[in-house]
C-alpha cells in the first residue's frame, strides 16, 4: 500500500482531522478501530507528507501538547535556557521528529550519573519480551541499570530539565536508564515503542501507556565508534559528552522513521543515560 493508493475521501478526512488539531496517534487508532489495516492507516497519515507530525519542526503546540518536544519559542533560536541551564539546538529534523542538543548535561552531571550508576550495572541481557516477562536480548551487548524516578538529587534535577525542555510532565517519564558499552558492544537497530502486535504489550501499556519519546544523553565521548544511527533517515548522531538526541513518535509504527541503534564502540567506553517518555502518568 502506498500513499497514491489511498482514496481521496480518506486523505481529505485525514487532512481535515489534522487541520482541526487532532493528533496523528489518535487518528491512527481511530482508523484501526474502524477496520482499516495498519498499512492503509499508515499510508493515509504519510500522505500528508510530514510523518503525521502536524506541528512546526521539532516543536509542540504550547497550548495543547500532544507529543513531547521543544517549546515553540525555541523555534528560531540556536540556544535556549532551560531551568537556568543553556542548551544548544544543533540539529532539528521533521521526519523523524528529532533534535540534537549540545550541552544538555554539564561535565559534572555526566560524571555524577556515571558514578551513581557504576556499581549497579548488570549485563543488559534482559528486555521485556512478548509475554511481558524478561528475556535474553542478544541485540544489546551493553551493561545497564535503572534509577527510580527522582531517586537522587541529580536524577531529580535532570528529570526537571527534561520536563521543562520537552514540555512533558515529570510524572509521564520512566526512571533514567544508564548503559555502559565496552569496546565491541552495540545496540542493534530497534524501535523504543512497545509493539502493539506482541501479546505482552497490553499489560505493559497499563502502566503509563505507550512510549512517545526518547532522550539519549551521552555521558562521555568514546574514543571511536558508538554513534546513534537512524537507518530509515540516513542519520548518524555522534556520541559527545553532554550532548543528547531526542526523538518523538506519535504512533507505534515504523513510519515514524524512529528505527535507531547504537553502533559498535570501536575504542574506549561509551556511557549513555536514556529517558523514555510515556503518553500518560507512569506510576
Ligand atoms: O546508546 C545508544 O546510542 C542507544 C541506541 C539505541 C540507546 C538506545 N537505543 C536506547 O537506550 O533506547
Ligand atoms: Zn533505543
PDB file of C-alpha atoms and ligand atoms in Angstrom:
ATOM      1  CA  UNK A   1       0.000   0.000   0.000  1.00  0.00           C
ATOM      2  CA  UNK A   2       1.354   3.398  -0.976  1.00  0.00           C
ATOM      3  CA  UNK A   3       0.114   6.918  -0.368  1.00  0.00           C
ATOM      4  CA  UNK A   4      -1.017   7.009  -4.027  1.00  0.00           C
ATOM      5  CA  UNK A   5      -3.453   4.160  -3.379  1.00  0.00           C
ATOM      6  CA  UNK A   6      -5.269   5.987  -0.581  1.00  0.00           C
ATOM      7  CA  UNK A   7      -8.717   7.164  -1.653  1.00  0.00           C
ATOM      8  CA  UNK A   8      -9.196  10.939  -1.945  1.00  0.00           C
ATOM      9  CA  UNK A   9     -12.014  10.711   0.596  1.00  0.00           C
ATOM     10  CA  UNK A  10      -9.812   9.102   3.219  1.00  0.00           C
ATOM     11  CA  UNK A  11      -6.999  11.546   2.525  1.00  0.00           C
ATOM     12  CA  UNK A  12      -9.395  14.505   2.827  1.00  0.00           C
ATOM     13  CA  UNK A  13     -10.711  13.160   6.107  1.00  0.00           C
ATOM     14  CA  UNK A  14      -7.175  12.762   7.488  1.00  0.00           C
ATOM     15  CA  UNK A  15      -6.220  16.258   6.309  1.00  0.00           C
ATOM     16  CA  UNK A  16      -9.324  17.767   7.898  1.00  0.00           C
ATOM     17  CA  UNK A  17      -8.709  15.982  11.179  1.00  0.00           C
ATOM     18  CA  UNK A  18      -5.070  17.073  11.304  1.00  0.00           C
ATOM     19  CA  UNK A  19      -6.046  20.649  10.390  1.00  0.00           C
ATOM     20  CA  UNK A  20      -8.569  20.594  13.240  1.00  0.00           C
ATOM     21  CA  UNK A  21      -5.724  19.754  15.614  1.00  0.00           C
ATOM     22  CA  UNK A  22      -6.353  16.031  16.032  1.00  0.00           C
ATOM     23  CA  UNK A  23      -3.177  14.089  16.780  1.00  0.00           C
ATOM     24  CA  UNK A  24      -1.828  11.534  14.306  1.00  0.00           C
ATOM     25  CA  UNK A  25      -1.685   8.993  17.125  1.00  0.00           C
ATOM     26  CA  UNK A  26      -5.410   9.308  17.815  1.00  0.00           C
ATOM     27  CA  UNK A  27      -6.211   9.227  14.094  1.00  0.00           C
ATOM     28  CA  UNK A  28      -4.130   6.109  13.617  1.00  0.00           C
ATOM     29  CA  UNK A  29      -6.036   4.342  16.385  1.00  0.00           C
ATOM     30  CA  UNK A  30      -9.379   5.562  15.028  1.00  0.00           C
ATOM     31  CA  UNK A  31      -8.564   4.136  11.596  1.00  0.00           C
ATOM     32  CA  UNK A  32      -7.582   0.772  13.072  1.00  0.00           C
ATOM     33  CA  UNK A  33     -10.757   0.746  15.179  1.00  0.00           C
ATOM     34  CA  UNK A  34     -12.772   1.393  12.006  1.00  0.00           C
ATOM     35  CA  UNK A  35     -11.302  -1.706  10.411  1.00  0.00           C
ATOM     36  CA  UNK A  36      -8.555  -0.176   8.265  1.00  0.00           C
ATOM     37  CA  UNK A  37      -5.358  -2.209   8.085  1.00  0.00           C
ATOM     38  CA  UNK A  38      -2.193  -0.817   9.652  1.00  0.00           C
ATOM     39  CA  UNK A  39      -0.712  -0.370   6.149  1.00  0.00           C
ATOM     40  CA  UNK A  40      -3.650   1.748   4.947  1.00  0.00           C
ATOM     41  CA  UNK A  41      -3.750   3.819   8.153  1.00  0.00           C
ATOM     42  CA  UNK A  42      -0.016   4.369   7.910  1.00  0.00           C
ATOM     43  CA  UNK A  43      -0.146   5.350   4.242  1.00  0.00           C
ATOM     44  CA  UNK A  44      -3.065   7.732   4.867  1.00  0.00           C
ATOM     45  CA  UNK A  45      -1.096   9.548   7.550  1.00  0.00           C
ATOM     46  CA  UNK A  46       2.072   9.573   5.469  1.00  0.00           C
ATOM     47  CA  UNK A  47       0.178  11.083   2.521  1.00  0.00           C
ATOM     48  CA  UNK A  48       0.222  14.363   4.471  1.00  0.00           C
ATOM     49  CA  UNK A  49       3.977  14.366   3.910  1.00  0.00           C
ATOM     50  CA  UNK A  50       5.089  15.180   7.447  1.00  0.00           C
ATOM     51  CA  UNK A  51       5.006  11.741   9.008  1.00  0.00           C
ATOM     52  CA  UNK A  52       1.906  12.831  10.857  1.00  0.00           C
ATOM     53  CA  UNK A  53       3.718  15.414  12.939  1.00  0.00           C
ATOM     54  CA  UNK A  54       1.190  18.196  12.487  1.00  0.00           C
ATOM     55  CA  UNK A  55       3.385  20.770  14.293  1.00  0.00           C
ATOM     56  CA  UNK A  56       6.289  23.010  13.310  1.00  0.00           C
ATOM     57  CA  UNK A  57       9.581  21.213  13.144  1.00  0.00           C
ATOM     58  CA  UNK A  58      10.694  19.838  16.484  1.00  0.00           C
ATOM     59  CA  UNK A  59       8.084  21.825  18.425  1.00  0.00           C
ATOM     60  CA  UNK A  60       4.942  21.129  20.391  1.00  0.00           C
ATOM     61  CA  UNK A  61       1.887  23.322  20.490  1.00  0.00           C
ATOM     62  CA  UNK A  62       2.373  25.031  23.879  1.00  0.00           C
ATOM     63  CA  UNK A  63      -1.369  25.349  24.422  1.00  0.00           C
ATOM     64  CA  UNK A  64      -2.118  21.686  23.948  1.00  0.00           C
ATOM     65  CA  UNK A  65       0.939  19.473  23.775  1.00  0.00           C
ATOM     66  CA  UNK A  66       0.198  16.056  22.356  1.00  0.00           C
ATOM     67  CA  UNK A  67       3.777  14.972  21.995  1.00  0.00           C
ATOM     68  CA  UNK A  68       6.904  15.904  23.906  1.00  0.00           C
ATOM     69  CA  UNK A  69       9.029  18.412  22.001  1.00  0.00           C
ATOM     70  CA  UNK A  70      10.848  21.700  22.237  1.00  0.00           C
ATOM     71  CA  UNK A  71       8.581  24.635  23.109  1.00  0.00           C
ATOM     72  CA  UNK A  72       7.522  26.749  20.141  1.00  0.00           C
ATOM     73  CA  UNK A  73       9.505  29.735  21.385  1.00  0.00           C
ATOM     74  CA  UNK A  74      12.671  27.766  20.698  1.00  0.00           C
ATOM     75  CA  UNK A  75      11.775  27.630  17.015  1.00  0.00           C
ATOM     76  CA  UNK A  76      14.125  30.273  15.664  1.00  0.00           C
ATOM     77  CA  UNK A  77      16.924  30.318  18.224  1.00  0.00           C
ATOM     78  CA  UNK A  78      20.034  28.199  18.310  1.00  0.00           C
ATOM     79  CA  UNK A  79      20.287  28.358  22.080  1.00  0.00           C
ATOM     80  CA  UNK A  80      17.676  28.116  24.815  1.00  0.00           C
ATOM     81  CA  UNK A  81      17.907  28.334  28.578  1.00  0.00           C
ATOM     82  CA  UNK A  82      16.179  25.547  30.447  1.00  0.00           C
ATOM     83  CA  UNK A  83      15.904  25.772  34.230  1.00  0.00           C
ATOM     84  CA  UNK A  84      18.828  28.197  34.137  1.00  0.00           C
ATOM     85  CA  UNK A  85      20.918  25.821  32.021  1.00  0.00           C
ATOM     86  CA  UNK A  86      21.948  26.875  28.456  1.00  0.00           C
ATOM     87  CA  UNK A  87      21.266  24.235  25.811  1.00  0.00           C
ATOM     88  CA  UNK A  88      22.329  24.461  22.142  1.00  0.00           C
ATOM     89  CA  UNK A  89      19.977  23.208  19.443  1.00  0.00           C
ATOM     90  CA  UNK A  90      22.421  21.685  16.954  1.00  0.00           C
ATOM     91  CA  UNK A  91      20.114  19.830  14.555  1.00  0.00           C
ATOM     92  CA  UNK A  92      16.367  19.705  14.033  1.00  0.00           C
ATOM     93  CA  UNK A  93      14.588  17.189  11.824  1.00  0.00           C
ATOM     94  CA  UNK A  94      10.918  16.939  10.882  1.00  0.00           C
ATOM     95  CA  UNK A  95      10.662  13.270   9.975  1.00  0.00           C
ATOM     96  CA  UNK A  96      11.707  11.651  12.213  1.00  0.00           C
ATOM     97  CA  UNK A  97      10.783  14.335  14.726  1.00  0.00           C
ATOM     98  CA  UNK A  98      14.239  14.717  16.189  1.00  0.00           C
ATOM     99  CA  UNK A  99      16.555  17.283  17.731  1.00  0.00           C
ATOM    100  CA  UNK A 100      20.231  17.054  18.631  1.00  0.00           C
ATOM    101  CA  UNK A 101      21.180  19.133  21.664  1.00  0.00           C
ATOM    102  CA  UNK A 102      24.579  20.380  22.793  1.00  0.00           C
ATOM    103  CA  UNK A 103      25.471  20.976  26.436  1.00  0.00           C
ATOM    104  CA  UNK A 104      22.335  19.365  27.783  1.00  0.00           C
ATOM    105  CA  UNK A 105      24.336  17.940  30.712  1.00  0.00           C
ATOM    106  CA  UNK A 106      27.357  19.570  32.335  1.00  0.00           C
ATOM    107  CA  UNK A 107      30.625  17.611  32.753  1.00  0.00           C
ATOM    108  CA  UNK A 108      29.891  17.305  36.495  1.00  0.00           C
ATOM    109  CA  UNK A 109      26.426  15.915  35.792  1.00  0.00           C
ATOM    110  CA  UNK A 110      27.832  13.348  33.334  1.00  0.00           C
ATOM    111  CA  UNK A 111      30.448  12.193  35.823  1.00  0.00           C
ATOM    112  CA  UNK A 112      27.908  12.218  38.664  1.00  0.00           C
ATOM    113  CA  UNK A 113      25.482   9.941  36.788  1.00  0.00           C
ATOM    114  CA  UNK A 114      28.288   7.541  35.866  1.00  0.00           C
ATOM    115  CA  UNK A 115      29.492   7.286  39.444  1.00  0.00           C
ATOM    116  CA  UNK A 116      25.971   6.824  40.848  1.00  0.00           C
ATOM    117  CA  UNK A 117      25.249   4.089  38.263  1.00  0.00           C
ATOM    118  CA  UNK A 118      28.570   2.237  38.063  1.00  0.00           C
ATOM    119  CA  UNK A 119      28.233  -0.184  40.990  1.00  0.00           C
ATOM    120  CA  UNK A 120      24.704  -1.167  39.944  1.00  0.00           C
ATOM    121  CA  UNK A 121      25.408  -2.118  36.300  1.00  0.00           C
ATOM    122  CA  UNK A 122      24.228  -5.535  35.161  1.00  0.00           C
ATOM    123  CA  UNK A 123      24.504  -7.175  31.717  1.00  0.00           C
ATOM    124  CA  UNK A 124      21.759  -5.722  29.510  1.00  0.00           C
ATOM    125  CA  UNK A 125      20.651  -9.194  28.634  1.00  0.00           C
ATOM    126  CA  UNK A 126      17.034  -8.739  29.552  1.00  0.00           C
ATOM    127  CA  UNK A 127      14.276  -6.888  27.780  1.00  0.00           C
ATOM    128  CA  UNK A 128      10.546  -7.004  28.248  1.00  0.00           C
ATOM    129  CA  UNK A 129       9.535  -9.829  25.947  1.00  0.00           C
ATOM    130  CA  UNK A 130       6.454 -10.996  24.097  1.00  0.00           C
ATOM    131  CA  UNK A 131       4.815 -12.214  27.240  1.00  0.00           C
ATOM    132  CA  UNK A 132       5.639  -9.150  29.323  1.00  0.00           C
ATOM    133  CA  UNK A 133       8.358 -11.054  31.199  1.00  0.00           C
ATOM    134  CA  UNK A 134      12.147 -10.740  30.900  1.00  0.00           C
ATOM    135  CA  UNK A 135      14.006 -12.369  28.059  1.00  0.00           C
ATOM    136  CA  UNK A 136      17.542 -12.576  26.759  1.00  0.00           C
ATOM    137  CA  UNK A 137      18.281  -9.734  24.354  1.00  0.00           C
ATOM    138  CA  UNK A 138      21.144 -10.635  22.047  1.00  0.00           C
ATOM    139  CA  UNK A 139      20.683  -7.297  20.262  1.00  0.00           C
ATOM    140  CA  UNK A 140      22.139  -5.334  23.155  1.00  0.00           C
ATOM    141  CA  UNK A 141      25.617  -6.150  24.412  1.00  0.00           C
ATOM    142  CA  UNK A 142      25.983  -3.312  26.912  1.00  0.00           C
ATOM    143  CA  UNK A 143      25.558  -3.271  30.685  1.00  0.00           C
ATOM    144  CA  UNK A 144      22.767  -1.249  32.243  1.00  0.00           C
ATOM    145  CA  UNK A 145      20.776  -0.175  35.275  1.00  0.00           C
ATOM    146  CA  UNK A 146      17.630   1.821  36.055  1.00  0.00           C
ATOM    147  CA  UNK A 147      17.251   4.610  38.576  1.00  0.00           C
ATOM    148  CA  UNK A 148      13.871   5.094  40.201  1.00  0.00           C
ATOM    149  CA  UNK A 149      12.348   8.428  39.210  1.00  0.00           C
ATOM    150  CA  UNK A 150      13.678  11.171  41.485  1.00  0.00           C
ATOM    151  CA  UNK A 151      15.978   8.681  43.178  1.00  0.00           C
ATOM    152  CA  UNK A 152      18.818  11.145  43.810  1.00  0.00           C
ATOM    153  CA  UNK A 153      19.060  14.958  43.724  1.00  0.00           C
ATOM    154  CA  UNK A 154      20.958  14.617  40.427  1.00  0.00           C
ATOM    155  CA  UNK A 155      18.253  12.433  38.859  1.00  0.00           C
ATOM    156  CA  UNK A 156      15.643  14.886  40.128  1.00  0.00           C
ATOM    157  CA  UNK A 157      17.447  17.860  38.570  1.00  0.00           C
ATOM    158  CA  UNK A 158      17.888  16.146  35.207  1.00  0.00           C
ATOM    159  CA  UNK A 159      14.265  14.980  35.148  1.00  0.00           C
ATOM    160  CA  UNK A 160      13.086  18.531  35.850  1.00  0.00           C
ATOM    161  CA  UNK A 161      15.254  19.823  32.989  1.00  0.00           C
ATOM    162  CA  UNK A 162      13.913  17.166  30.600  1.00  0.00           C
ATOM    163  CA  UNK A 163      10.329  18.039  31.576  1.00  0.00           C
ATOM    164  CA  UNK A 164      10.912  21.773  31.070  1.00  0.00           C
ATOM    165  CA  UNK A 165      12.755  21.323  27.771  1.00  0.00           C
ATOM    166  CA  UNK A 166      10.237  18.965  26.222  1.00  0.00           C
ATOM    167  CA  UNK A 167       7.072  20.400  27.744  1.00  0.00           C
ATOM    168  CA  UNK A 168       6.164  16.995  29.157  1.00  0.00           C
ATOM    169  CA  UNK A 169       5.377  16.287  32.837  1.00  0.00           C
ATOM    170  CA  UNK A 170       7.915  14.545  35.073  1.00  0.00           C
ATOM    171  CA  UNK A 171       5.090  12.158  36.028  1.00  0.00           C
ATOM    172  CA  UNK A 172       4.970  10.847  32.416  1.00  0.00           C
ATOM    173  CA  UNK A 173       8.632   9.755  32.403  1.00  0.00           C
ATOM    174  CA  UNK A 174      10.268   6.444  33.243  1.00  0.00           C
ATOM    175  CA  UNK A 175      13.248   6.460  35.603  1.00  0.00           C
ATOM    176  CA  UNK A 176      16.614   7.161  33.973  1.00  0.00           C
ATOM    177  CA  UNK A 177      18.383   4.177  32.440  1.00  0.00           C
ATOM    178  CA  UNK A 178      22.207   4.208  32.287  1.00  0.00           C
ATOM    179  CA  UNK A 179      24.062   1.987  29.785  1.00  0.00           C
ATOM    180  CA  UNK A 180      27.781   1.284  29.514  1.00  0.00           C
ATOM    181  CA  UNK A 181      29.193  -0.143  26.282  1.00  0.00           C
ATOM    182  CA  UNK A 182      32.646  -1.768  26.314  1.00  0.00           C
ATOM    183  CA  UNK A 183      34.674  -1.967  23.071  1.00  0.00           C
ATOM    184  CA  UNK A 184      32.724  -4.078  20.573  1.00  0.00           C
ATOM    185  CA  UNK A 185      29.394  -3.597  22.356  1.00  0.00           C
ATOM    186  CA  UNK A 186      26.431  -2.287  20.397  1.00  0.00           C
ATOM    187  CA  UNK A 187      22.671  -1.931  20.411  1.00  0.00           C
ATOM    188  CA  UNK A 188      21.173  -3.222  17.201  1.00  0.00           C
ATOM    189  CA  UNK A 189      18.517  -1.068  15.477  1.00  0.00           C
ATOM    190  CA  UNK A 190      15.107  -1.199  17.141  1.00  0.00           C
ATOM    191  CA  UNK A 191      12.112   0.955  17.960  1.00  0.00           C
ATOM    192  CA  UNK A 192      11.574   2.101  21.531  1.00  0.00           C
ATOM    193  CA  UNK A 193       7.763   1.942  21.432  1.00  0.00           C
ATOM    194  CA  UNK A 194       6.073  -1.268  22.504  1.00  0.00           C
ATOM    195  CA  UNK A 195       4.993  -3.381  19.544  1.00  0.00           C
ATOM    196  CA  UNK A 196       1.158  -3.474  19.587  1.00  0.00           C
ATOM    197  CA  UNK A 197       1.225  -6.887  17.919  1.00  0.00           C
ATOM    198  CA  UNK A 198       3.114  -8.591  20.757  1.00  0.00           C
ATOM    199  CA  UNK A 199       0.998 -10.377  23.358  1.00  0.00           C
ATOM    200  CA  UNK A 200       2.758  -8.792  26.365  1.00  0.00           C
ATOM    201  CA  UNK A 201       2.183  -5.229  25.224  1.00  0.00           C
ATOM    202  CA  UNK A 202      -1.302  -4.691  26.671  1.00  0.00           C
ATOM    203  CA  UNK A 203      -0.026  -5.407  30.141  1.00  0.00           C
ATOM    204  CA  UNK A 204       2.915  -3.019  29.720  1.00  0.00           C
ATOM    205  CA  UNK A 205       0.617  -0.253  28.451  1.00  0.00           C
ATOM    206  CA  UNK A 206      -1.484  -0.393  31.613  1.00  0.00           C
ATOM    207  CA  UNK A 207       1.321   1.489  33.352  1.00  0.00           C
ATOM    208  CA  UNK A 208       1.655   4.854  31.615  1.00  0.00           C
ATOM    209  CA  UNK A 209       0.533   3.900  28.105  1.00  0.00           C
ATOM    210  CA  UNK A 210       2.827   3.932  25.076  1.00  0.00           C
ATOM    211  CA  UNK A 211       6.262   5.445  24.924  1.00  0.00           C
ATOM    212  CA  UNK A 212       6.068   8.614  22.836  1.00  0.00           C
ATOM    213  CA  UNK A 213       9.613   9.943  23.043  1.00  0.00           C
ATOM    214  CA  UNK A 214      13.228   9.025  23.797  1.00  0.00           C
ATOM    215  CA  UNK A 215      16.061  11.237  25.027  1.00  0.00           C
ATOM    216  CA  UNK A 216      19.515   9.634  24.806  1.00  0.00           C
ATOM    217  CA  UNK A 217      22.087  11.658  26.780  1.00  0.00           C
ATOM    218  CA  UNK A 218      25.783  10.989  26.156  1.00  0.00           C
ATOM    219  CA  UNK A 219      27.785  10.838  29.377  1.00  0.00           C
ATOM    220  CA  UNK A 220      31.213  10.543  27.745  1.00  0.00           C
ATOM    221  CA  UNK A 221      32.876  10.717  24.339  1.00  0.00           C
ATOM    222  CA  UNK A 222      34.015   7.264  23.162  1.00  0.00           C
ATOM    223  CA  UNK A 223      37.459   7.139  21.590  1.00  0.00           C
ATOM    224  CA  UNK A 224      35.988   5.648  18.400  1.00  0.00           C
ATOM    225  CA  UNK A 225      32.584   4.395  17.286  1.00  0.00           C
ATOM    226  CA  UNK A 226      29.394   4.310  19.343  1.00  0.00           C
ATOM    227  CA  UNK A 227      27.279   6.779  17.352  1.00  0.00           C
ATOM    228  CA  UNK A 228      23.498   6.524  17.478  1.00  0.00           C
ATOM    229  CA  UNK A 229      22.222   5.704  13.995  1.00  0.00           C
ATOM    230  CA  UNK A 230      18.793   6.217  12.396  1.00  0.00           C
ATOM    231  CA  UNK A 231      18.862   3.855   9.394  1.00  0.00           C
ATOM    232  CA  UNK A 232      15.487   4.967   7.975  1.00  0.00           C
ATOM    233  CA  UNK A 233      16.600   8.593   7.969  1.00  0.00           C
ATOM    234  CA  UNK A 234      20.226   8.081   6.903  1.00  0.00           C
ATOM    235  CA  UNK A 235      21.222   9.972  10.037  1.00  0.00           C
ATOM    236  CA  UNK A 236      24.143   9.460  12.420  1.00  0.00           C
ATOM    237  CA  UNK A 237      24.419  11.273  15.750  1.00  0.00           C
ATOM    238  CA  UNK A 238      27.888  11.189  17.263  1.00  0.00           C
ATOM    239  CA  UNK A 239      28.263  10.446  20.960  1.00  0.00           C
ATOM    240  CA  UNK A 240      29.736  13.573  22.531  1.00  0.00           C
ATOM    241  CA  UNK A 241      29.821  14.093  26.298  1.00  0.00           C
ATOM    242  CA  UNK A 242      26.928  16.298  27.448  1.00  0.00           C
ATOM    243  CA  UNK A 243      25.120  16.160  24.087  1.00  0.00           C
ATOM    244  CA  UNK A 244      21.737  14.494  23.691  1.00  0.00           C
ATOM    245  CA  UNK A 245      19.420  13.344  20.924  1.00  0.00           C
ATOM    246  CA  UNK A 246      15.665  13.476  21.367  1.00  0.00           C
ATOM    247  CA  UNK A 247      13.103  11.880  19.064  1.00  0.00           C
ATOM    248  CA  UNK A 248       9.328  11.590  19.356  1.00  0.00           C
ATOM    249  CA  UNK A 249       6.923   9.077  17.823  1.00  0.00           C
ATOM    250  CA  UNK A 250       3.232   9.813  17.678  1.00  0.00           C
ATOM    251  CA  UNK A 251       2.238   6.217  16.981  1.00  0.00           C
ATOM    252  CA  UNK A 252       3.901   2.838  17.438  1.00  0.00           C
ATOM    253  CA  UNK A 253       4.795   2.414  13.819  1.00  0.00           C
ATOM    254  CA  UNK A 254       7.964   2.244  11.687  1.00  0.00           C
ATOM    255  CA  UNK A 255       6.517   5.070   9.568  1.00  0.00           C
ATOM    256  CA  UNK A 256       7.726   7.419  12.295  1.00  0.00           C
ATOM    257  CA  UNK A 257      11.255   6.664  10.987  1.00  0.00           C
ATOM    258  CA  UNK A 258      12.493   6.263  14.550  1.00  0.00           C
ATOM    259  CA  UNK A 259      14.340   2.999  13.969  1.00  0.00           C
ATOM    260  CA  UNK A 260      17.638   3.608  15.762  1.00  0.00           C
ATOM    261  CA  UNK A 261      20.645   1.715  17.059  1.00  0.00           C
ATOM    262  CA  UNK A 262      23.899   2.157  18.908  1.00  0.00           C
ATOM    263  CA  UNK A 263      26.812   1.450  16.522  1.00  0.00           C
ATOM    264  CA  UNK A 264      29.606  -0.745  17.880  1.00  0.00           C
ATOM    265  CA  UNK A 265      32.115   1.019  20.103  1.00  0.00           C
ATOM    266  CA  UNK A 266      35.496   0.600  18.413  1.00  0.00           C
ATOM    267  CA  UNK A 267      37.755   2.001  21.151  1.00  0.00           C
ATOM    268  CA  UNK A 268      37.187   3.194  24.691  1.00  0.00           C
ATOM    269  CA  UNK A 269      33.855   3.004  26.502  1.00  0.00           C
ATOM    270  CA  UNK A 270      30.501   4.599  25.806  1.00  0.00           C
ATOM    271  CA  UNK A 271      28.125   5.704  28.569  1.00  0.00           C
ATOM    272  CA  UNK A 272      24.599   6.990  27.966  1.00  0.00           C
ATOM    273  CA  UNK A 273      21.562   7.822  30.058  1.00  0.00           C
ATOM    274  CA  UNK A 274      18.182   7.242  28.399  1.00  0.00           C
ATOM    275  CA  UNK A 275      14.904   8.852  29.393  1.00  0.00           C
ATOM    276  CA  UNK A 276      11.714   7.384  27.928  1.00  0.00           C
ATOM    277  CA  UNK A 277       8.539   9.442  27.951  1.00  0.00           C
ATOM    278  CA  UNK A 278       5.072   7.873  28.176  1.00  0.00           C
ATOM    279  CA  UNK A 279       1.755   9.208  26.953  1.00  0.00           C
ATOM    280  CA  UNK A 280       0.300   9.115  30.485  1.00  0.00           C
ATOM    281  CA  UNK A 281       1.409   9.038  34.128  1.00  0.00           C
ATOM    282  CA  UNK A 282       3.969   6.311  34.795  1.00  0.00           C
ATOM    283  CA  UNK A 283       3.447   5.439  38.450  1.00  0.00           C
TER     284      UNK A 283
HETATM  285  O1  LIG B   1      23.282   4.181  23.184  1.00  0.00           O
HETATM  286  C1  LIG B   1      22.663   4.436  22.142  1.00  0.00           C
HETATM  287  O2  LIG B   1      23.152   5.090  21.219  1.00  0.00           O
HETATM  288  C2  LIG B   1      21.295   3.905  22.022  1.00  0.00           C
HETATM  289  C3  LIG B   1      20.885   3.461  20.788  1.00  0.00           C
HETATM  290  C4  LIG B   1      19.615   2.941  20.687  1.00  0.00           C
HETATM  291  C5  LIG B   1      20.436   3.853  23.094  1.00  0.00           C
HETATM  292  C6  LIG B   1      19.160   3.350  22.896  1.00  0.00           C
HETATM  293  N1  LIG B   1      18.748   2.909  21.708  1.00  0.00           N
HETATM  294  C7  LIG B   1      18.165   3.273  23.971  1.00  0.00           C
HETATM  295  O3  LIG B   1      18.547   3.477  25.144  1.00  0.00           O
HETATM  296  O4  LIG B   1      16.972   3.016  23.668  1.00  0.00           O
HETATM  297 ZN1  LIG B   2      16.508   2.674  21.750  1.00  0.00          ZN
END
